[in-house]
């Protein structure tokens, strides 16, 4: 979305872009009649100028996306509604034997692009595996690559009895990978977005960190699965839950130290 300039005919000189730009790339001319855009300091590609301009006067290159228009100043859901989702959401390890449509999974993938990212370098890539044979192949490759002391026999026994020891017979596996090391920080946020979005669509998910670590330590196996040696920054399984929960379990509080003005 590189910013190209300002549509002078639309601009109402409100100066919101000047206040909002983290790089101070906007200014007003000496006669106070025109907002100027200068990309000399480099643009962060945050798009805040586009978001904040009441007149839609910012000119930009599109990113295979359109802007998202609000009816009101700000769209939000209540704390209570979000809190309920967060406290009732569980990592799902029992799935119905039913594929999710590609349209629904694309909705989950799509929402990840709106997660915050360091420097707006949106370099995270997704591999969606929905082919049962391919999933079986991955399970076989992992078991083959395991050492005996890593529970190889136990996993093997499970697999031979038709139990998926790693992905819980989930119908879909989503692997997030990238060659940008900053995605180690970005990916968990994108994945959290995806998992919360999946929840709203009636889908269950679970992060499979064990296989993520295994593949990172066995690049030759990863290459067979992914086709490259990018870093894997997350693996989640997705499907329709075959389990019903009646309550959210308790969690210990986050240890918090507060530093405030002494008068407070
Ligand atoms: C980074 C990360 C890695 C995880 N790896 C695994 C895993 O390999 N296998 C698994 O069954 N669950 C895995 N989980 C799920 C956690 O076990 C789960 O979040 C935790 O037990 C709490 O349950 P809840 O998500 O239902 O609240 C992982 C979760 C996270 C955040």
Coordinates of N, CA, C and O in Angstrom, one line a residue, residues 149-253:
X149 N 14.0 -42.8 22.3 CA 13.7 -42.2 23.6 C 12.7 -41.1 23.5 O 12.3 -40.4 24.4
X150 N 12.2 -40.8 22.3 CA 11.2 -39.7 22.1 C 9.7 -40.3 22.1 O 8.8 -39.6 21.6
X151 N 9.6 -41.5 22.5 CA 8.3 -42.1 22.5 C 7.9 -42.7 21.2 O 6.7 -42.9 20.9
X152 N 8.9 -43.0 20.4 CA 8.6 -43.5 19.0 C 7.6 -44.7 19.1 O 6.7 -44.8 18.3
X153 N 7.9 -45.7 20.0 CA 7.1 -46.9 20.0 C 5.6 -46.6 20.4 O 4.7 -47.2 19.8
X154 N 5.5 -45.7 21.3 CA 4.1 -45.4 21.8 C 3.3 -44.7 20.6 O 2.2 -45.0 20.3
X155 N 4.0 -43.8 19.9 CA 3.3 -43.1 18.8 C 3.0 -44.1 17.7 O 2.0 -44.0 17.0
X156 N 4.0 -45.0 17.5 CA 3.8 -46.0 16.4 C 2.6 -46.9 16.7 O 1.8 -47.2 15.8
X157 N 2.5 -47.3 18.0 CA 1.4 -48.2 18.4 C 0.1 -47.5 18.1 O -0.9 -48.0 17.6
X158 N 0.0 -46.2 18.5 CA -1.2 -45.4 18.3 C -1.5 -45.3 16.8 O -2.7 -45.6 16.4
X159 N -0.5 -45.0 16.0 CA -0.8 -44.9 14.6 C -1.3 -46.2 14.0 O -2.2 -46.2 13.2
X160 N -0.6 -47.3 14.4 CA -1.0 -48.6 13.9 C -2.4 -49.0 14.3 O -3.1 -49.9 13.7
X161 N -2.9 -48.4 15.4 CA -4.3 -48.6 15.8 C -5.3 -47.6 15.3 O -6.4 -47.4 15.8
X162 N -4.8 -46.8 14.3 CA -5.7 -45.9 13.6 C -5.8 -44.6 14.4 O -6.7 -43.8 14.1
X163 N -5.0 -44.3 15.4 CA -5.1 -43.1 16.1 C -4.0 -42.1 15.7 O -2.8 -42.5 15.6
X164 N -4.4 -40.9 15.3 CA -3.4 -39.9 14.9 C -2.7 -39.3 16.2 O -3.4 -38.6 16.9
X165 N -1.5 -39.7 16.4 CA -0.8 -39.3 17.7 C -0.4 -37.8 17.8 O -0.1 -37.4 18.8
X166 N -0.4 -37.1 16.7 CA 0.1 -35.7 16.7 C -1.0 -34.7 16.4 O -1.1 -33.6 17.0
X167 N -1.9 -35.0 15.4 CA -2.9 -34.0 15.0 C -4.3 -34.4 15.4 O -5.3 -33.8 14.9
X168 N -4.5 -35.4 16.2 CA -5.8 -35.8 16.8 C -6.8 -36.0 15.7 O -8.0 -35.6 15.9
X169 N -6.4 -36.6 14.6 CA -7.4 -36.8 13.5 C -8.1 -35.6 13.0 O -9.2 -35.6 12.5
X170 N -7.4 -34.4 13.2 CA -8.0 -33.2 12.6 C -8.1 -33.2 11.1 O -7.1 -33.8 10.5
X171 N -9.1 -32.7 10.5 CA -9.2 -32.8 9.0 C -8.3 -31.8 8.3 O -8.0 -31.9 7.1
X172 N -7.8 -30.7 9.0 CA -7.0 -29.7 8.4 C -5.8 -29.3 9.2 O -6.0 -29.2 10.5
X173 N -4.7 -29.1 8.6 CA -3.5 -28.6 9.3 C -3.0 -27.4 8.6 O -2.9 -27.3 7.3
X174 N -2.8 -26.3 9.4 CA -2.3 -25.1 8.8 C -0.9 -24.8 9.4 O -0.7 -24.8 10.6
X175 N 0.0 -24.7 8.4 CA 1.4 -24.5 8.8 C 1.8 -23.0 8.4 O 1.6 -22.6 7.3
X176 N 2.3 -22.2 9.4 CA 2.7 -20.9 9.1 C 4.2 -20.8 9.1 O 4.9 -21.2 10.0
X177 N 4.7 -20.3 8.0 CA 6.2 -20.3 7.8 C 6.6 -19.0 7.1 O 5.8 -18.3 6.5
X178 N 7.9 -18.8 7.2 CA 8.5 -17.5 6.7 C 10.0 -17.6 6.7 O 10.6 -18.3 7.4
X179 N 10.6 -16.7 5.8 CA 12.0 -16.5 5.9 C 12.4 -15.2 6.6 O 13.5 -14.8 6.6
X180 N 11.4 -14.6 7.2 CA 11.6 -13.4 8.0 C 11.6 -13.7 9.5 O 10.6 -14.1 10.0
X181 N 12.8 -13.5 10.1 CA 12.9 -14.0 11.5 C 11.9 -13.2 12.4 O 11.6 -13.7 13.5
X182 N 11.5 -12.0 12.0 CA 10.6 -11.2 12.9 C 9.2 -11.9 12.9 O 8.4 -11.6 13.8
X183 N 9.0 -12.8 12.0 CA 7.7 -13.6 12.1 C 7.6 -14.5 13.3 O 6.5 -14.9 13.6
X184 N 8.7 -14.7 14.0 CA 8.6 -15.5 15.2 C 7.8 -14.7 16.2 O 7.2 -15.2 17.1
X185 N 7.9 -13.3 16.1 CA 7.1 -12.5 17.0 C 5.7 -12.3 16.4 O 4.7 -12.2 17.1
X186 N 5.6 -12.1 15.1 CA 4.3 -11.8 14.4 C 3.4 -13.0 14.4 O 2.1 -12.8 14.6
X187 N 3.9 -14.2 14.1 CA 3.1 -15.3 13.9 C 2.1 -15.7 15.1 O 1.0 -16.0 14.8
X188 N 2.6 -15.6 16.3 CA 1.7 -16.0 17.4 C 0.5 -15.1 17.5 O -0.6 -15.5 17.8
X189 N 0.7 -13.8 17.1 CA -0.5 -12.9 17.1 C -1.5 -13.3 15.9 O -2.7 -13.4 16.1
X190 N -0.9 -13.5 14.8 CA -1.7 -13.9 13.6 C -2.5 -15.2 14.0 O -3.7 -15.4 13.6
X191 N -1.8 -16.1 14.6 CA -2.4 -17.4 14.9 C -3.5 -17.2 16.0 O -4.6 -17.9 15.9
X192 N -3.3 -16.3 16.9 CA -4.3 -16.0 17.9 C -5.6 -15.5 17.2 O -6.7 -15.8 17.5
X193 N -5.3 -14.5 16.2 CA -6.5 -14.0 15.5 C -7.2 -15.2 14.8 O -8.4 -15.3 14.8
X194 N -6.4 -16.1 14.1 CA -7.0 -17.2 13.4 C -7.9 -18.1 14.3 O -9.0 -18.5 14.0
X195 N -7.3 -18.4 15.5 CA -8.0 -19.3 16.4 C -9.3 -18.6 16.9 O -10.3 -19.3 17.1
X196 N -9.2 -17.3 17.2 CA -10.4 -16.7 17.7 C -11.5 -16.6 16.6 O -12.7 -16.8 16.8
X197 N -11.0 -16.3 15.4 CA -11.9 -16.2 14.2 C -12.6 -17.6 14.0 O -13.8 -17.7 13.8
X198 N -11.7 -18.7 14.1 CA -12.3 -20.0 13.9 C -13.4 -20.3 14.9 O -14.4 -20.9 14.5
X199 N -13.2 -19.9 16.1 CA -14.2 -20.1 17.2 C -15.5 -19.4 16.8 O -16.6 -20.1 17.0
X200 N -15.5 -18.2 16.2 CA -16.7 -17.6 15.9 C -17.5 -18.3 14.7 O -18.6 -18.1 14.5
X201 N -16.7 -19.1 14.0 CA -17.3 -19.8 12.8 C -17.7 -21.3 13.2 O -18.0 -22.1 12.4
X202 N -17.7 -21.5 14.5 CA -18.0 -22.9 15.0 C -17.0 -23.9 14.8 O -17.2 -25.1 14.9
X203 N -15.7 -23.5 14.6 CA -14.6 -24.4 14.3 C -13.7 -24.5 15.6 O -13.6 -23.5 16.3
X204 N -13.1 -25.6 15.7 CA -12.1 -25.8 16.8 C -10.7 -25.8 16.3 O -10.5 -26.1 15.1
X205 N -9.8 -25.5 17.1 CA -8.4 -25.5 16.7 C -7.5 -25.8 17.9 O -7.9 -25.7 19.0
X206 N -6.3 -26.2 17.6 CA -5.3 -26.4 18.6 C -3.9 -26.2 18.0 O -3.6 -26.6 16.9
X207 N -3.0 -25.5 18.7 CA -1.7 -25.2 18.3 C -0.9 -26.5 18.6 O -0.9 -27.1 19.6
X208 N -0.1 -27.0 17.6 CA 0.7 -28.2 17.7 C 2.1 -27.8 17.7 O 2.9 -28.0 16.8
X209 N 2.6 -27.3 18.9 CA 3.9 -26.9 19.1 C 5.0 -28.0 19.0 O 6.1 -27.8 18.6
X210 N 4.5 -29.2 19.4 CA 5.5 -30.3 19.5 C 6.0 -30.6 18.1 O 7.2 -30.8 17.9
X211 N 5.1 -30.7 17.1 CA 5.6 -31.0 15.7 C 6.3 -29.8 15.1 O 7.2 -30.0 14.3
X212 N 5.9 -28.6 15.5 CA 6.6 -27.4 15.0 C 8.1 -27.5 15.4 O 9.0 -27.2 14.6
X213 N 8.3 -27.8 16.7 CA 9.7 -27.9 17.2 C 10.4 -29.1 16.5 O 11.6 -29.0 16.0
X214 N 9.7 -30.2 16.4 CA 10.3 -31.4 15.7 C 10.8 -31.1 14.3 O 11.9 -31.4 13.9
X215 N 9.9 -30.4 13.5 CA 10.2 -30.1 12.1 C 11.4 -29.1 12.1 O 12.2 -29.1 11.2
X216 N 11.4 -28.1 13.0 CA 12.5 -27.2 13.0 C 13.8 -27.8 13.3 O 14.8 -27.3 12.8
X217 N 13.8 -28.9 14.0 CA 15.0 -29.6 14.4 C 15.3 -30.7 13.3 O 16.4 -31.4 13.4
X218 N 14.4 -31.0 12.4 CA 14.6 -32.0 11.4 C 14.3 -31.4 10.0 O 13.2 -31.7 9.4
X219 N 15.2 -30.5 9.6 CA 14.9 -29.7 8.4 C 14.7 -30.6 7.1 O 14.0 -30.2 6.2
X220 N 15.4 -31.8 7.1 CA 15.2 -32.6 5.9 C 13.8 -33.2 5.8 O 13.3 -33.3 4.7
X221 N 13.2 -33.4 7.0 CA 11.8 -33.9 7.0 C 10.9 -32.7 6.6 O 9.9 -32.8 5.9
X222 N 11.2 -31.5 7.2 CA 10.4 -30.3 7.0 C 10.3 -30.1 5.5 O 9.3 -29.7 4.9
X223 N 11.5 -30.2 4.8 CA 11.6 -29.9 3.4 C 10.7 -30.8 2.6 O 10.1 -30.3 1.6
X224 N 10.6 -32.1 3.0 CA 9.7 -33.0 2.3 C 8.2 -32.5 2.4 O 7.4 -32.8 1.5
X225 N 7.9 -31.9 3.6 CA 6.5 -31.5 3.8 C 6.2 -30.2 3.2 O 5.2 -30.0 2.5
X226 N 7.1 -29.2 3.5 CA 6.9 -27.8 3.1 C 7.4 -27.5 1.8 O 7.0 -26.5 1.1
X227 N 8.4 -28.2 1.3 CA 9.1 -27.9 0.1 C 10.1 -26.8 0.2 O 10.7 -26.4 -0.9
X228 N 10.4 -26.3 1.4 CA 11.4 -25.3 1.6 C 11.9 -25.4 3.0 O 11.3 -26.1 3.8
X229 N 13.0 -24.7 3.3 CA 13.5 -24.7 4.7 C 13.3 -23.4 5.4 O 14.1 -23.0 6.3
X230 N 12.2 -22.8 5.1 CA 11.8 -21.6 5.9 C 11.6 -22.0 7.3 O 11.5 -23.2 7.7
X231 N 11.6 -21.0 8.2 CA 11.3 -21.3 9.6 C 9.8 -21.5 9.8 O 9.0 -20.8 9.2
X232 N 9.4 -22.5 10.5 CA 8.0 -22.7 10.8 C 7.7 -22.0 12.1 O 8.4 -22.2 13.1
X233 N 6.7 -21.1 12.1 CA 6.4 -20.3 13.2 C 5.1 -20.7 13.9 O 4.7 -20.0 14.8
X234 N 4.5 -21.7 13.4 CA 3.2 -22.1 14.0 C 2.6 -23.2 13.2 O 2.6 -23.2 12.0
X235 N 2.0 -24.2 13.9 CA 1.2 -25.2 13.3 C -0.1 -25.3 14.0 O -0.1 -25.5 15.3
X236 N -1.3 -25.1 13.4 CA -2.5 -25.4 14.1 C -3.4 -26.4 13.3 O -3.3 -26.5 12.1
X237 N -4.2 -27.1 14.1 CA -5.1 -28.0 13.4 C -6.5 -27.4 13.5 O -6.8 -26.6 14.5
X238 N -7.3 -27.7 12.6 CA -8.7 -27.0 12.5 C -9.7 -28.1 12.1 O -9.5 -28.9 11.2
X239 N -10.9 -28.0 12.7 CA -12.0 -28.8 12.3 C -13.2 -28.5 13.1 O -13.2 -27.6 13.9
X240 N -14.3 -29.4 12.9 CA -15.5 -29.2 13.7 C -15.3 -30.0 15.0 O -15.0 -31.2 15.0
X241 N -15.4 -29.3 16.2 CA -15.2 -30.0 17.5 C -16.2 -31.2 17.6 O -17.4 -31.0 17.3
X242 N -15.7 -32.3 18.2 CA -16.6 -33.4 18.6 C -16.7 -33.5 20.1 O -16.7 -34.6 20.6
X243 N -16.6 -32.3 20.7 CA -16.6 -32.3 22.2 C -17.4 -31.0 22.6 O -17.4 -30.0 21.9
X244 N -18.1 -31.2 23.8 CA -18.8 -30.0 24.3 C -18.3 -29.7 25.7 O -18.1 -30.6 26.5
X245 N -18.1 -28.4 25.9 CA -17.6 -28.0 27.2 C -18.7 -27.3 28.0 O -19.5 -26.5 27.3
X246 N -18.8 -27.5 29.3 CA -19.8 -26.8 30.1 C -19.3 -25.7 30.9 O -20.0 -24.9 31.4
X247 N -18.0 -25.6 31.0 CA -17.4 -24.5 31.8 C -16.0 -24.2 31.4 O -15.3 -25.1 30.9
X248 N -15.5 -23.1 31.7 CA -14.1 -22.8 31.4 C -13.3 -23.1 32.7 O -13.7 -22.7 33.8
X249 N -12.2 -23.8 32.6 CA -11.4 -24.1 33.8 C -10.8 -22.9 34.4 O -10.6 -21.9 33.7
X250 N -10.5 -22.9 35.7 CA -9.8 -21.8 36.3 C -8.4 -21.6 35.9 O -7.7 -22.6 35.5
X251 N -7.9 -20.4 35.9 CA -6.5 -20.1 35.5 C -5.9 -19.2 36.6 O -6.6 -18.3 37.1
X252 N -4.6 -19.4 36.9 CA -4.0 -18.5 38.0 C -3.9 -17.1 37.4 O -3.8 -16.9 36.2
X253 N -4.0 -16.1 38.3 CA -3.8 -14.7 37.9 C -2.4 -14.4 37.3 O -1.5 -15.1 37.7

